[in-house]
CSV table of C-alpha atoms in Angstrom, one decimal:
chain,number,residue,atom,x,y,z
M,1075,MET,CA,-65.1,45.9,16.3
M,1076,ARG,CA,-63.4,49.2,16.9
M,1077,ILE,CA,-65.9,52.0,17.8
M,1078,ILE,CA,-65.1,55.6,16.9
M,1079,ILE,CA,-66.5,58.6,18.8
M,1080,ARG,CA,-67.7,56.9,22.0
M,1081,LYS,CA,-67.8,60.4,23.4
M,1082,ALA,CA,-71.1,61.0,21.5
M,1083,LEU,CA,-72.7,58.2,23.5
M,1084,LYS,CA,-71.5,59.6,26.8
M,1085,GLU,CA,-72.7,63.1,25.9
M,1086,PHE,CA,-76.1,61.7,25.1
M,1087,TRP,CA,-76.5,59.7,28.3
M,1088,ASP,CA,-75.4,62.7,30.3
M,1089,CYS,CA,-78.5,64.4,29.1
M,1090,HIS,CA,-80.7,61.3,29.0
M,1091,PRO,CA,-79.6,59.1,32.0
M,1092,ASP,CA,-82.0,56.3,31.2
M,1093,ALA,CA,-80.1,55.7,28.0
M,1094,LYS,CA,-76.8,55.1,29.9
M,1095,GLN,CA,-77.1,51.4,30.6
M,1096,PRO,CA,-78.6,50.4,27.2
M,1097,LEU,CA,-76.0,52.4,25.3
M,1098,LYS,CA,-73.2,50.9,27.5
M,1099,ALA,CA,-74.6,47.4,26.8
M,1100,TRP,CA,-74.8,48.1,23.1
M,1101,PHE,CA,-71.2,49.4,23.1
M,1102,LYS,CA,-69.8,46.4,25.0
M,1103,PHE,CA,-71.6,43.9,22.7
M,1104,ALA,CA,-70.6,45.7,19.5
M,1105,GLN,CA,-67.0,46.1,20.7
M,1106,LYS,CA,-66.8,42.3,21.1
M,1107,ALA,CA,-68.6,41.5,17.8
M,1108,ASP,CA,-66.8,40.6,14.6
M,1109,TRP,CA,-69.4,41.6,12.0
M,1110,LYS,CA,-68.3,40.9,8.5
M,1111,ALA,CA,-71.6,41.7,6.8
M,1112,PRO,CA,-75.0,43.2,7.5
M,1113,MET,CA,-76.6,39.8,7.9
M,1114,GLU,CA,-74.3,39.2,10.9
M,1115,VAL,CA,-75.6,42.4,12.5
M,1116,LYS,CA,-79.1,41.3,11.8
M,1117,ALA,CA,-78.5,38.0,13.5
M,1118,ASP,CA,-77.5,39.8,16.7
M,1119,TYR,CA,-80.0,42.7,16.5
M,1120,ARG,CA,-83.2,41.5,14.7
M,1121,ASN,CA,-84.7,45.0,15.0
M,1122,ALA,CA,-81.8,46.8,13.4
M,1123,SER,CA,-82.7,48.8,10.3
M,1124,PHE,CA,-80.3,49.0,7.4
M,1125,LEU,CA,-79.9,52.3,5.6
M,1126,GLU,CA,-77.8,53.5,2.7
M,1127,ASP,CA,-74.0,53.6,2.7
M,1128,ASN,CA,-73.6,50.8,5.3
M,1129,ARG,CA,-75.5,52.7,8.0
M,1130,VAL,CA,-77.4,50.8,10.6
M,1131,CYS,CA,-80.1,52.2,12.9
M,1132,PHE,CA,-80.4,50.5,16.3
M,1133,ASN,CA,-83.4,50.9,18.7
M,1134,ILE,CA,-82.1,51.7,22.2
M,1135,ALA,CA,-83.9,51.5,25.6
M,1136,GLY,CA,-86.9,49.7,24.3
M,1137,ASN,CA,-87.1,51.8,21.1
M,1138,LYS,CA,-87.1,55.1,23.1
M,1139,TYR,CA,-83.9,56.3,21.4
M,1140,ARG,CA,-82.2,55.7,18.0
M,1141,LEU,CA,-78.5,55.1,17.4
M,1142,VAL,CA,-77.2,55.3,13.8
M,1143,VAL,CA,-73.8,54.0,13.0
M,1144,LYS,CA,-71.8,53.5,9.8
M,1145,ILE,CA,-69.9,50.2,9.6
M,1146,ASN,CA,-66.8,49.6,7.7
M,1147,TYR,CA,-67.0,45.8,7.5
M,1148,PRO,CA,-63.6,45.0,6.0
M,1149,TYR,CA,-61.8,47.0,8.7
M,1150,ARG,CA,-64.2,46.2,11.5
M,1151,ILE,CA,-64.8,49.8,12.4
M,1152,ILE,CA,-68.0,51.3,13.6
M,1153,TYR,CA,-68.5,55.1,13.4
M,1154,ILE,CA,-71.2,56.6,15.6
M,1155,ARG,CA,-73.1,59.0,13.3
M,1156,PHE,CA,-76.2,59.9,15.4
M,1157,VAL,CA,-77.7,59.2,18.8
M,1158,GLY,CA,-81.0,60.8,19.8
M,1159,THR,CA,-84.7,60.6,20.5
M,1160,HIS,CA,-87.2,59.6,17.9
M,1161,ALA,CA,-88.2,63.3,17.4
M,1162,GLU,CA,-84.6,64.2,16.8
M,1163,TYR,CA,-84.2,61.2,14.5
M,1164,ASP,CA,-87.2,62.3,12.4
M,1165,LYS,CA,-85.5,65.7,11.9
M,1166,VAL,CA,-82.2,64.5,10.5
M,1167,ASP,CA,-81.2,63.0,7.1
M,1168,VAL,CA,-79.5,59.9,8.3
M,1169,ALA,CA,-77.8,59.5,4.9
M,1170,GLN,CA,-76.0,62.8,5.6
M,1171,VAL,CA,-75.0,62.4,9.2
């Protein structure tokens, strides 16, 4: 998969150093993945939550942080839409990010 806007992950882990390794691990795994459908994401990440418009929410660092991505399955592209704490996640409309 090709991942767009990796910079957002780096900016987040610069402020939250404990998120660095889990986000890097997610990035490395997702980059090597070849997800063709949501069920393939679910097979790899059982705790992933599926949202509207092909958005997926991943729990990061033992559910301490949230990562929301939008996946274009036919083109194998992942767009980083949001990364933040639970409190920040609760304040955003993930359908609009």
